[in-house]
Amino acid sequence: MIDFSFTDEQTLLRQNTRDFLERELRPISAEIDRDAKFPAEFIRKMGEMGYMGVPIPEEYGGAGLGKVGYCILLEELGRVDASVSTILGAHCSLGSTPLLYFGTEEQKMRYLVPAAKGKALHSFNLSEPGAGSDAASLQTTAVRDGNDYIINGTKLWATNGKEADVYLVFAATDRSLGAFGGITAFIVERKFDGLKLGTEEEKMGIRGSSTMQLFYDNVRVPRENVLGEVGKGFLIAMTTLDVGRISLAAGSLGASSRAIELAVEHAKRRVQFGKPIAEQQAIQFKLADMGIRTRMLKFFLYNVATRAEKMGTNPAGWSKADREELTRDAAILKTFASESASFCVDESLQIHGGTGFIKSSEIERMYRDARISEIYEGTNEIQRMVIGRDIVKRGWE
Ligand code: CAA
């Protein structure tokens, strides 16, 4: 359970992915950020190469490389472009995993296969103007009308909101039943009448990904597009976020590693007081603190990913203990990863000095990009709440 090593296939995936991203993505990353431009052409290429469905089994159009393979991809993306890792995470972790875990065979064929093949982009719609951290207080409603449901409400912070073909939306079907029993997940196609795009947010980081407000105005959704059971939507959202937090951590690991790499390059080049600043203990201590966090993160990330992979894709078959441990460890991982990445980019920028504060420097973009990981997919305050509650409830090992 503690040991893991990468297979030859996983090592090859990392090498091929790194080559591909260095060749095709790095040259356009600064422009994507500057122009806040969704990289449609690059996402299309990723789809053609099978990257949009890396963890999805081959029978559903994916590459079948599991959670470890997926984390390798996200880690490599995190080294190059956080906008693209955000787009992929929203599409795959949040927008496709729930279909794999909770969808009917028909729903998988209809929606998961095109998503995994990169032919359709997905978006996950949980947050609302009045329901962010307190997700269970959502106000969007879904009312039964014959064989359909009618959805009304406003969603916020929808990554891929502008470009998506399919939206997984959470709505209250019976408020009196509360979070468990009262919330249902629905699969909504872009072309359904009544789904309207709101304003696109202008962000300080991950500027190549779109973040939209969405209006559901009497959107009629057929009953067969209920994902999982009616009333089980909150469980679907929470399970999805548990799993999503693992790949988010992979992106943070990539960013941390790149921040160290850039710091070392700069510190070896920059000569002050007659020698490269890399030879100063003040700089080496910074590198050491970055290295400690990043090394620990790598081992914990692939440990949690391996355990989540072993649990399989049918949450109904998970033991209570495994589920609770996954929830806690994903929260620990997400918190540690995002804070380590923020620490590393901040220290790397400090080592760069004035050069790192200049708009055209890579570390300046990474500094802005890293900040969101402490906020999205559950703020770190919520993660600490989840971890603390678990420790009180189940004790410590
Ligand atoms: N897995 C399974 N069940 C879970 C669970 C989990 N991870 N977390 C909670 N539950 C269950 C609880 O056991 C409880 O069930 P019972 O009533 O049967 O005991 C039920 O759900 C309610 O749970 P809580 O009592 O813990 O509910 P709460 O309201 O106090 O807290 C929360 C819930 C953990 C705070 C939750 O609301 C949460 O995770 N909030 C953060 C939301 C979030 O991450 N939003 C990000 C949106 S995605 C995004 O960022 C956009 C994007 O595109 C990138």
Tab-separated table of C-alpha atoms and ligand atoms in Angstrom:
chain	number	residue	atom	x	y	z
A	1	MET	CA	0.000	0.000	0.000
A	2	ILE	CA	2.871	2.397	0.681
A	3	ASP	CA	5.132	1.224	-2.160
A	4	PHE	CA	4.582	2.135	-5.757
A	5	SER	CA	6.663	2.394	-8.863
A	6	PHE	CA	5.820	3.533	-12.344
A	7	THR	CA	5.319	0.867	-15.016
A	8	ASP	CA	7.152	1.092	-18.346
A	9	GLU	CA	3.864	2.219	-19.905
A	10	GLN	CA	3.520	5.055	-17.377
A	11	THR	CA	7.139	6.136	-17.861
A	12	LEU	CA	6.593	6.203	-21.611
A	13	LEU	CA	3.384	8.201	-21.141
A	14	ARG	CA	5.315	10.790	-19.126
A	15	GLN	CA	8.087	11.052	-21.691
A	16	ASN	CA	5.742	11.295	-24.683
A	17	THR	CA	3.519	13.805	-22.882
A	18	ARG	CA	6.464	15.969	-21.873
A	19	ASP	CA	7.807	15.977	-25.442
A	20	PHE	CA	4.380	16.829	-26.840
A	21	LEU	CA	3.727	19.651	-24.355
A	22	GLU	CA	7.190	21.189	-24.706
A	23	ARG	CA	6.827	21.139	-28.475
A	24	GLU	CA	3.182	22.162	-28.883
A	25	LEU	CA	2.045	23.951	-25.721
A	26	ARG	CA	4.980	25.779	-24.182
A	27	PRO	CA	5.497	28.024	-27.227
A	28	ILE	CA	1.880	29.285	-27.040
A	29	SER	CA	1.362	29.440	-23.250
A	30	ALA	CA	2.336	33.079	-22.736
A	31	GLU	CA	-0.014	34.124	-25.539
A	32	ILE	CA	-2.902	32.042	-24.128
A	33	ASP	CA	-2.438	33.858	-20.808
A	34	ARG	CA	-1.945	37.334	-22.264
A	35	ASP	CA	-4.991	37.162	-24.531
A	36	ALA	CA	-7.114	35.072	-22.121
A	37	LYS	CA	-7.653	32.870	-25.126
A	38	PHE	CA	-9.254	29.414	-24.845
A	39	PRO	CA	-6.791	27.158	-26.695
A	40	ALA	CA	-9.402	25.438	-28.868
A	41	GLU	CA	-6.966	24.137	-31.462
A	42	PHE	CA	-4.658	22.661	-28.824
A	43	ILE	CA	-7.581	21.015	-26.988
A	44	ARG	CA	-8.697	19.508	-30.315
A	45	LYS	CA	-5.202	18.085	-30.796
A	46	MET	CA	-5.225	16.671	-27.252
A	47	GLY	CA	-8.512	14.976	-28.099
A	48	GLU	CA	-7.106	13.445	-31.290
A	49	MET	CA	-4.165	12.076	-29.326
A	50	GLY	CA	-6.399	10.502	-26.671
A	51	TYR	CA	-5.428	12.877	-23.857
A	52	MET	CA	-8.998	13.975	-23.057
A	53	GLY	CA	-9.919	10.505	-21.784
A	54	VAL	CA	-6.694	9.166	-20.272
A	55	PRO	CA	-8.290	7.591	-17.137
A	56	ILE	CA	-11.445	6.380	-18.906
A	57	PRO	CA	-11.510	2.638	-19.764
A	58	GLU	CA	-10.974	1.745	-23.427
A	59	GLU	CA	-14.471	0.257	-23.714
A	60	TYR	CA	-15.793	3.818	-23.198
A	61	GLY	CA	-13.472	5.481	-25.674
A	62	GLY	CA	-10.656	6.334	-23.256
A	63	ALA	CA	-6.983	5.442	-23.105
A	64	GLY	CA	-7.492	3.134	-20.105
A	65	LEU	CA	-4.429	4.459	-18.274
A	66	GLY	CA	-6.172	4.845	-14.920
A	67	LYS	CA	-5.720	7.424	-12.207
A	68	VAL	CA	-1.949	7.152	-12.047
A	69	GLY	CA	-1.693	7.713	-15.807
A	70	TYR	CA	-4.080	10.633	-15.511
A	71	CYS	CA	-2.043	12.189	-12.679
A	72	ILE	CA	1.102	11.855	-14.794
A	73	LEU	CA	-0.659	13.814	-17.550
A	74	LEU	CA	-1.884	16.488	-15.109
A	75	GLU	CA	1.550	16.725	-13.492
A	76	GLU	CA	3.146	17.305	-16.884
A	77	LEU	CA	0.477	19.863	-17.792
A	78	GLY	CA	1.034	21.617	-14.456
A	79	ARG	CA	4.670	22.154	-15.473
A	80	VAL	CA	3.639	23.965	-18.617
A	81	ASP	CA	0.194	25.552	-18.517
A	82	ALA	CA	-2.300	25.678	-15.638
A	83	SER	CA	-5.092	26.923	-17.918
A	84	VAL	CA	-4.977	23.697	-19.897
A	85	SER	CA	-4.780	21.530	-16.776
A	86	THR	CA	-7.859	23.369	-15.474
A	87	ILE	CA	-9.752	22.788	-18.734
A	88	LEU	CA	-8.826	19.102	-18.695
A	89	GLY	CA	-9.621	18.690	-14.983
A	90	ALA	CA	-13.081	20.249	-15.391
A	91	HIS	CA	-13.754	18.104	-18.457
A	92	CYS	CA	-12.358	14.810	-17.256
A	93	SER	CA	-12.258	14.691	-13.430
A	94	LEU	CA	-15.447	16.666	-12.857
A	95	GLY	CA	-17.295	16.297	-16.152
A	96	SER	CA	-16.582	12.667	-17.104
A	97	THR	CA	-15.846	10.725	-13.886
A	98	PRO	CA	-19.453	11.031	-12.616
A	99	LEU	CA	-20.673	9.425	-15.859
A	100	LEU	CA	-18.210	6.570	-15.452
A	101	TYR	CA	-19.069	6.073	-11.780
A	102	PHE	CA	-22.816	6.657	-11.803
A	103	GLY	CA	-24.047	6.628	-15.433
A	104	THR	CA	-26.199	3.955	-17.061
A	105	GLU	CA	-24.697	1.981	-19.930
A	106	GLU	CA	-26.760	4.093	-22.327
A	107	GLN	CA	-25.539	7.372	-20.795
A	108	LYS	CA	-21.945	6.156	-20.978
A	109	MET	CA	-22.284	5.330	-24.663
A	110	ARG	CA	-24.057	8.571	-25.462
A	111	TYR	CA	-22.021	11.028	-23.371
A	112	LEU	CA	-18.892	9.432	-21.931
A	113	VAL	CA	-17.551	7.981	-25.189
A	114	PRO	CA	-17.520	11.329	-27.097
A	115	ALA	CA	-16.059	13.056	-24.021
A	116	ALA	CA	-13.244	10.514	-23.704
A	117	LYS	CA	-12.495	10.764	-27.419
A	118	GLY	CA	-12.284	14.553	-27.164
A	119	LYS	CA	-15.274	15.052	-29.440
A	120	ALA	CA	-17.360	16.796	-26.759
A	121	LEU	CA	-16.270	19.075	-23.917
A	122	HIS	CA	-17.890	18.785	-20.475
A	123	SER	CA	-18.557	21.231	-17.634
A	124	PHE	CA	-19.563	20.645	-13.972
A	125	ASN	CA	-22.175	23.012	-12.524
A	126	LEU	CA	-22.496	22.883	-8.752
A	127	SER	CA	-21.673	26.352	-7.347
A	128	GLU	CA	-24.205	29.167	-7.289
A	129	PRO	CA	-24.209	32.822	-6.222
A	130	GLY	CA	-25.414	31.811	-2.736
A	131	ALA	CA	-23.958	28.281	-2.574
A	132	GLY	CA	-20.176	27.969	-2.855
A	133	SER	CA	-18.541	26.227	0.112
A	134	ASP	CA	-22.020	25.417	1.404
A	135	ALA	CA	-22.834	23.419	-1.723
A	136	ALA	CA	-25.880	21.737	-0.193
A	137	SER	CA	-27.717	25.066	0.035
A	138	LEU	CA	-28.072	25.332	-3.752
A	139	GLN	CA	-31.218	27.052	-5.001
A	140	THR	CA	-31.479	25.681	-8.552
A	141	THR	CA	-34.607	23.567	-8.824
A	142	ALA	CA	-35.657	20.643	-11.004
A	143	VAL	CA	-39.394	20.031	-11.091
A	144	ARG	CA	-40.907	16.875	-12.559
A	145	ASP	CA	-43.194	17.439	-15.566
A	146	GLY	CA	-44.398	14.191	-17.118
A	147	ASN	CA	-41.323	12.364	-18.395
A	148	ASP	CA	-39.138	15.440	-18.075
A	149	TYR	CA	-37.647	17.712	-15.442
A	150	ILE	CA	-37.710	21.497	-15.743
A	151	ILE	CA	-34.548	23.136	-14.400
A	152	ASN	CA	-34.408	26.750	-13.210
A	153	GLY	CA	-31.538	28.555	-11.537
A	154	THR	CA	-28.175	30.277	-11.846
A	155	LYS	CA	-24.803	28.560	-11.734
A	156	LEU	CA	-21.491	30.290	-11.099
A	157	TRP	CA	-17.804	29.591	-11.729
A	158	ALA	CA	-18.500	26.988	-14.418
A	159	THR	CA	-15.139	26.057	-15.919
A	160	ASN	CA	-15.527	25.320	-19.669
A	161	GLY	CA	-18.939	27.004	-19.336
A	162	LYS	CA	-18.542	28.854	-22.613
A	163	GLU	CA	-17.246	26.023	-24.786
A	164	ALA	CA	-18.908	22.946	-23.287
A	165	ASP	CA	-21.214	20.638	-25.213
A	166	VAL	CA	-22.498	18.871	-22.086
A	167	TYR	CA	-23.125	20.177	-18.544
A	168	LEU	CA	-23.497	18.090	-15.392
A	169	VAL	CA	-25.816	20.174	-13.282
A	170	PHE	CA	-26.969	19.721	-9.683
A	171	ALA	CA	-30.463	20.851	-8.714
A	172	ALA	CA	-32.870	20.469	-5.797
A	173	THR	CA	-35.639	18.000	-6.597
A	174	ASP	CA	-37.077	18.032	-3.064
A	175	ARG	CA	-35.777	20.661	-0.682
A	176	SER	CA	-37.539	19.105	2.309
A	177	LEU	CA	-35.204	16.087	2.068
A	178	GLY	CA	-32.014	18.168	2.502
A	179	ALA	CA	-28.642	17.389	0.928
A	180	PHE	CA	-29.007	13.635	0.958
A	181	GLY	CA	-32.246	12.834	-0.818
A	182	GLY	CA	-33.116	16.297	-2.034
A	183	ILE	CA	-30.476	17.009	-4.696
A	184	THR	CA	-30.267	15.315	-8.109
A	185	ALA	CA	-27.645	15.366	-10.874
A	186	PHE	CA	-28.685	15.926	-14.502
A	187	ILE	CA	-26.934	15.673	-17.866
A	188	VAL	CA	-27.788	18.751	-19.921
A	189	GLU	CA	-26.832	19.229	-23.549
A	190	ARG	CA	-25.786	22.649	-24.750
A	191	LYS	CA	-28.495	22.551	-27.386
A	192	PHE	CA	-31.360	22.128	-24.865
A	193	ASP	CA	-33.639	25.188	-24.959
A	194	GLY	CA	-33.305	27.642	-22.090
A	195	LEU	CA	-29.610	27.217	-21.249
A	196	LYS	CA	-28.094	30.690	-21.506
A	197	LEU	CA	-24.523	31.821	-21.096
A	198	GLY	CA	-23.929	34.704	-18.686
A	199	THR	CA	-20.827	36.822	-18.316
A	200	GLU	CA	-17.386	35.361	-18.635
A	201	GLU	CA	-15.188	36.216	-15.648
A	202	GLU	CA	-11.919	38.039	-16.225
A	203	LYS	CA	-9.432	36.317	-13.948
A	204	MET	CA	-5.973	37.013	-12.501
A	205	GLY	CA	-4.789	33.503	-13.446
A	206	ILE	CA	-5.688	30.410	-15.473
A	207	ARG	CA	-6.799	32.986	-18.026
A	208	GLY	CA	-6.979	30.528	-20.930
A	209	SER	CA	-9.832	28.640	-19.266
A	210	SER	CA	-13.328	30.069	-19.394
A	211	THR	CA	-15.259	30.667	-16.176
A	212	MET	CA	-18.909	31.448	-16.792
A	213	GLN	CA	-22.148	32.260	-15.161
A	214	LEU	CA	-24.918	30.051	-16.571
A	215	PHE	CA	-28.658	30.609	-16.511
A	216	TYR	CA	-31.010	27.656	-16.538
A	217	ASP	CA	-34.264	29.168	-17.669
A	218	ASN	CA	-36.948	26.477	-17.862
A	219	VAL	CA	-34.520	23.955	-19.326
A	220	ARG	CA	-36.455	20.782	-20.162
A	221	VAL	CA	-34.394	17.668	-19.478
A	222	PRO	CA	-35.657	14.165	-20.276
A	223	ARG	CA	-35.908	11.783	-17.338
A	224	GLU	CA	-33.311	9.466	-18.875
A	225	ASN	CA	-30.784	12.272	-18.332
A	226	VAL	CA	-30.981	11.954	-14.565
A	227	LEU	CA	-27.487	10.851	-13.531
A	228	GLY	CA	-27.570	8.163	-10.844
A	229	GLU	CA	-30.654	7.982	-8.683
A	230	VAL	CA	-33.056	10.842	-8.033
A	231	GLY	CA	-32.007	12.429	-4.733
A	232	LYS	CA	-28.432	11.082	-4.851
A	233	GLY	CA	-26.904	14.135	-6.500
A	234	PHE	CA	-25.025	15.394	-3.437
A	235	LEU	CA	-23.294	12.043	-3.049
A	236	ILE	CA	-22.338	12.204	-6.746
A	237	ALA	CA	-20.962	15.741	-6.340
A	238	MET	CA	-18.961	14.855	-3.215
A	239	THR	CA	-17.543	11.628	-4.691
A	240	THR	CA	-16.598	13.468	-7.874
A	241	LEU	CA	-14.851	16.213	-5.917
A	242	ASP	CA	-12.967	13.660	-3.791
A	243	VAL	CA	-11.551	12.094	-6.935
A	244	GLY	CA	-11.036	15.451	-8.688
A	245	ARG	CA	-8.926	16.755	-5.819
A	246	ILE	CA	-6.330	14.060	-6.558
A	247	SER	CA	-5.698	15.262	-10.102
A	248	LEU	CA	-5.776	18.907	-8.986
A	249	ALA	CA	-2.872	17.979	-6.685
A	250	ALA	CA	-1.037	16.489	-9.676
A	251	GLY	CA	-1.214	19.860	-11.455
A	252	SER	CA	0.146	21.553	-8.325
A	253	LEU	CA	3.000	19.042	-8.185
A	254	GLY	CA	3.939	19.887	-11.780
A	255	ALA	CA	3.864	23.617	-10.988
A	256	SER	CA	6.048	23.101	-7.882
A	257	SER	CA	8.634	21.126	-9.847
A	258	ARG	CA	8.766	23.715	-12.608
A	259	ALA	CA	9.125	26.529	-10.056
A	260	ILE	CA	12.191	24.770	-8.601
A	261	GLU	CA	13.624	24.174	-12.078
A	262	LEU	CA	13.236	27.855	-13.015
A	263	ALA	CA	14.698	28.988	-9.680
A	264	VAL	CA	17.770	26.791	-10.114
A	265	GLU	CA	18.306	27.969	-13.706
A	266	HIS	CA	18.115	31.593	-12.616
A	267	ALA	CA	20.239	31.125	-9.484
A	268	LYS	CA	23.034	29.469	-11.450
A	269	ARG	CA	23.004	32.240	-14.050
A	270	ARG	CA	22.731	35.247	-11.766
A	271	VAL	CA	26.091	36.373	-10.400
A	272	GLN	CA	26.248	38.701	-7.393
A	273	PHE	CA	29.071	39.317	-4.922
A	274	GLY	CA	31.371	37.542	-7.361
A	275	LYS	CA	29.566	34.182	-7.579
A	276	PRO	CA	26.276	32.665	-8.772
A	277	ILE	CA	23.566	33.249	-6.163
A	278	ALA	CA	22.943	29.445	-6.228
A	279	GLU	CA	26.070	29.196	-4.082
A	280	GLN	CA	24.564	31.377	-1.343
A	281	GLN	CA	23.102	29.493	1.584
A	282	ALA	CA	20.119	31.855	1.702
A	283	ILE	CA	19.151	30.638	-1.781
A	284	GLN	CA	19.968	26.991	-1.100
A	285	PHE	CA	17.731	27.003	1.992
A	286	LYS	CA	14.863	28.254	-0.155
A	287	LEU	CA	15.510	25.488	-2.695
A	288	ALA	CA	15.666	22.955	0.133
A	289	ASP	CA	12.280	24.042	1.531
A	290	MET	CA	10.768	23.847	-1.957
A	291	GLY	CA	12.336	20.431	-2.520
A	292	ILE	CA	11.096	19.031	0.814
A	293	ARG	CA	7.485	19.912	0.046
A	294	THR	CA	7.604	18.802	-3.580
A	295	ARG	CA	9.216	15.454	-2.839
A	296	MET	CA	6.709	14.653	-0.072
A	297	LEU	CA	3.873	15.706	-2.339
A	298	LYS	CA	4.947	13.390	-5.135
A	299	PHE	CA	4.946	10.309	-2.908
A	300	PHE	CA	1.633	11.092	-1.235
A	301	LEU	CA	-0.048	11.981	-4.549
A	302	TYR	CA	0.810	8.712	-6.268
A	303	ASN	CA	-0.031	6.763	-3.132
A	304	VAL	CA	-3.543	8.249	-2.973
A	305	ALA	CA	-4.005	7.876	-6.740
A	306	THR	CA	-2.991	4.207	-6.578
A	307	ARG	CA	-5.400	3.533	-3.720
A	308	ALA	CA	-8.256	5.360	-5.486
A	309	GLU	CA	-7.542	3.307	-8.615
A	310	LYS	CA	-7.698	0.064	-6.626
A	311	MET	CA	-11.116	1.045	-5.250
A	312	GLY	CA	-12.528	0.788	-8.773
A	313	THR	CA	-15.225	2.757	-10.538
A	314	ASN	CA	-18.322	1.577	-8.698
A	315	PRO	CA	-18.733	3.704	-5.554
A	316	ALA	CA	-21.712	1.580	-4.477
A	317	GLY	CA	-19.228	-1.231	-3.850
A	318	TRP	CA	-16.797	0.839	-1.753
A	319	SER	CA	-16.540	0.055	1.942
A	320	LYS	CA	-17.410	2.877	4.352
A	321	ALA	CA	-13.855	2.853	5.695
A	322	ASP	CA	-12.294	3.116	2.208
A	323	ARG	CA	-14.650	5.940	1.250
A	324	GLU	CA	-13.969	7.912	4.412
A	325	GLU	CA	-10.236	7.433	4.031
A	326	LEU	CA	-10.367	8.588	0.412
A	327	THR	CA	-12.338	11.705	1.386
A	328	ARG	CA	-9.853	12.571	4.141
A	329	ASP	CA	-6.725	11.809	2.126
A	330	ALA	CA	-7.952	13.669	-0.952
A	331	ALA	CA	-8.592	16.690	1.284
A	332	ILE	CA	-5.130	16.422	2.897
A	333	LEU	CA	-3.550	16.023	-0.536
A	334	LYS	CA	-5.411	18.943	-2.130
A	335	THR	CA	-4.533	21.266	0.739
A	336	PHE	CA	-0.876	20.285	0.920
A	337	ALA	CA	-0.441	20.316	-2.868
A	338	SER	CA	-2.009	23.717	-3.481
A	339	GLU	CA	-0.172	25.340	-0.565
A	340	SER	CA	3.130	23.730	-1.605
A	341	ALA	CA	2.692	25.053	-5.135
A	342	SER	CA	1.911	28.555	-3.844
A	343	PHE	CA	4.956	28.358	-1.576
A	344	CYS	CA	7.247	27.153	-4.378
A	345	VAL	CA	6.182	29.736	-6.965
A	346	ASP	CA	6.452	32.484	-4.351
A	347	GLU	CA	9.970	31.423	-3.312
A	348	SER	CA	10.990	30.917	-6.936
A	349	LEU	CA	9.783	34.423	-7.754
A	350	GLN	CA	11.771	35.747	-4.789
A	351	ILE	CA	14.913	34.023	-6.085
A	352	HIS	CA	14.266	35.594	-9.502
A	353	GLY	CA	14.174	39.017	-7.833
A	354	GLY	CA	12.976	41.875	-10.040
A	355	THR	CA	13.164	39.646	-13.131
A	356	GLY	CA	10.383	37.483	-11.728
A	357	PHE	CA	8.123	40.501	-11.256
A	358	ILE	CA	8.203	41.340	-14.951
A	359	LYS	CA	5.108	40.458	-16.959
A	360	SER	CA	6.950	38.421	-19.569
A	361	SER	CA	8.541	36.053	-17.047
A	362	GLU	CA	7.141	32.542	-16.738
A	363	ILE	CA	7.249	32.603	-12.949
A	364	GLU	CA	5.045	35.716	-12.886
A	365	ARG	CA	2.320	33.790	-14.769
A	366	MET	CA	2.808	30.746	-12.546
A	367	TYR	CA	2.427	32.943	-9.439
A	368	ARG	CA	-0.961	34.167	-10.683
A	369	ASP	CA	-2.036	30.710	-11.901
A	370	ALA	CA	-1.186	28.881	-8.669
A	371	ARG	CA	-3.456	30.924	-6.403
A	372	ILE	CA	-6.742	29.418	-7.569
A	373	SER	CA	-5.830	25.905	-6.413
A	374	GLU	CA	-6.280	27.006	-2.798
A	375	ILE	CA	-9.804	28.099	-3.722
A	376	TYR	CA	-11.458	25.936	-6.375
A	377	GLU	CA	-12.681	22.352	-6.029
A	378	GLY	CA	-13.349	23.201	-2.382
A	379	THR	CA	-11.445	25.928	-0.536
A	380	ASN	CA	-8.621	24.836	1.743
A	381	GLU	CA	-10.744	25.991	4.675
A	382	ILE	CA	-13.383	23.430	3.642
A	383	GLN	CA	-10.666	20.779	3.227
A	384	ARG	CA	-9.457	21.483	6.768
A	385	MET	CA	-13.046	21.207	7.986
A	386	VAL	CA	-13.383	17.803	6.264
A	387	ILE	CA	-10.032	16.597	7.683
A	388	GLY	CA	-10.726	17.898	11.189
A	389	ARG	CA	-14.223	16.390	11.311
A	390	ASP	CA	-12.810	13.038	10.182
A	391	ILE	CA	-10.099	13.047	12.831
A	392	VAL	CA	-12.643	13.778	15.552
A	393	LYS	CA	-15.092	11.186	14.210
A	394	ARG	CA	-12.771	8.285	13.388
A	395	GLY	CA	-9.716	9.165	15.429
A	396	TRP	CA	-6.149	9.085	14.113
A	397	GLU	CA	-4.379	5.890	13.063
B	1	CAA	N1	-18.499	11.365	0.148
B	1	CAA	C1	-19.666	10.790	0.484
B	1	CAA	N2	-20.574	11.343	1.277
B	1	CAA	C2	-20.279	12.560	1.772
B	1	CAA	C3	-19.074	13.234	1.495
B	1	CAA	C4	-18.167	12.573	0.646
B	1	CAA	N3	-17.003	13.150	0.330
B	1	CAA	N4	-19.055	14.418	2.125
B	1	CAA	C5	-20.210	14.498	2.805
B	1	CAA	N5	-20.940	13.376	2.594
B	1	CAA	C6	-22.250	13.066	3.160
B	1	CAA	C7	-22.208	13.073	4.672
B	1	CAA	O1	-21.859	11.804	5.199
B	1	CAA	C8	-23.644	13.434	5.001
B	1	CAA	O2	-24.459	12.280	4.892
B	1	CAA	P1	-25.489	11.885	6.058
B	1	CAA	O3	-26.425	13.056	6.130
B	1	CAA	O4	-26.084	10.632	5.582
B	1	CAA	O5	-24.620	11.755	7.286
B	1	CAA	C9	-24.071	14.349	3.868
B	1	CAA	O6	-23.157	14.107	2.790
B	1	CAA	C10	-23.967	15.812	4.232
B	1	CAA	O7	-22.622	16.004	4.583
B	1	CAA	P2	-22.181	17.044	5.672
B	1	CAA	O8	-23.009	16.902	6.903
B	1	CAA	O9	-20.707	16.958	5.825
B	1	CAA	O10	-22.614	18.389	4.928
B	1	CAA	P3	-22.130	19.839	5.150
B	1	CAA	O11	-23.088	20.662	4.381
B	1	CAA	O12	-21.879	20.160	6.568
B	1	CAA	O13	-20.675	19.869	4.476
B	1	CAA	C11	-19.196	20.023	2.592
B	1	CAA	C12	-20.482	19.440	3.163
B	1	CAA	C13	-18.076	19.038	2.829
B	1	CAA	C14	-18.832	21.367	3.195
B	1	CAA	C15	-19.509	20.187	1.102
B	1	CAA	O14	-20.547	21.116	0.915
B	1	CAA	C16	-18.302	20.617	0.293
B	1	CAA	O15	-17.470	19.798	-0.072
B	1	CAA	N6	-18.246	21.933	-0.042
B	1	CAA	C17	-17.270	22.419	-0.991
B	1	CAA	C18	-17.889	22.418	-2.360
B	1	CAA	C19	-16.876	22.432	-3.430
B	1	CAA	O16	-15.876	21.735	-3.376
B	1	CAA	N7	-17.162	23.210	-4.460
B	1	CAA	C20	-16.295	23.292	-5.607
B	1	CAA	C21	-17.137	23.235	-6.849
B	1	CAA	S1	-16.327	22.654	-8.291
B	1	CAA	C22	-15.402	23.938	-8.838
B	1	CAA	O17	-14.540	24.387	-8.141
B	1	CAA	C23	-15.738	24.515	-10.178
B	1	CAA	C24	-14.866	24.139	-11.273
B	1	CAA	O18	-15.321	24.050	-12.410
B	1	CAA	C25	-13.399	23.909	-11.086
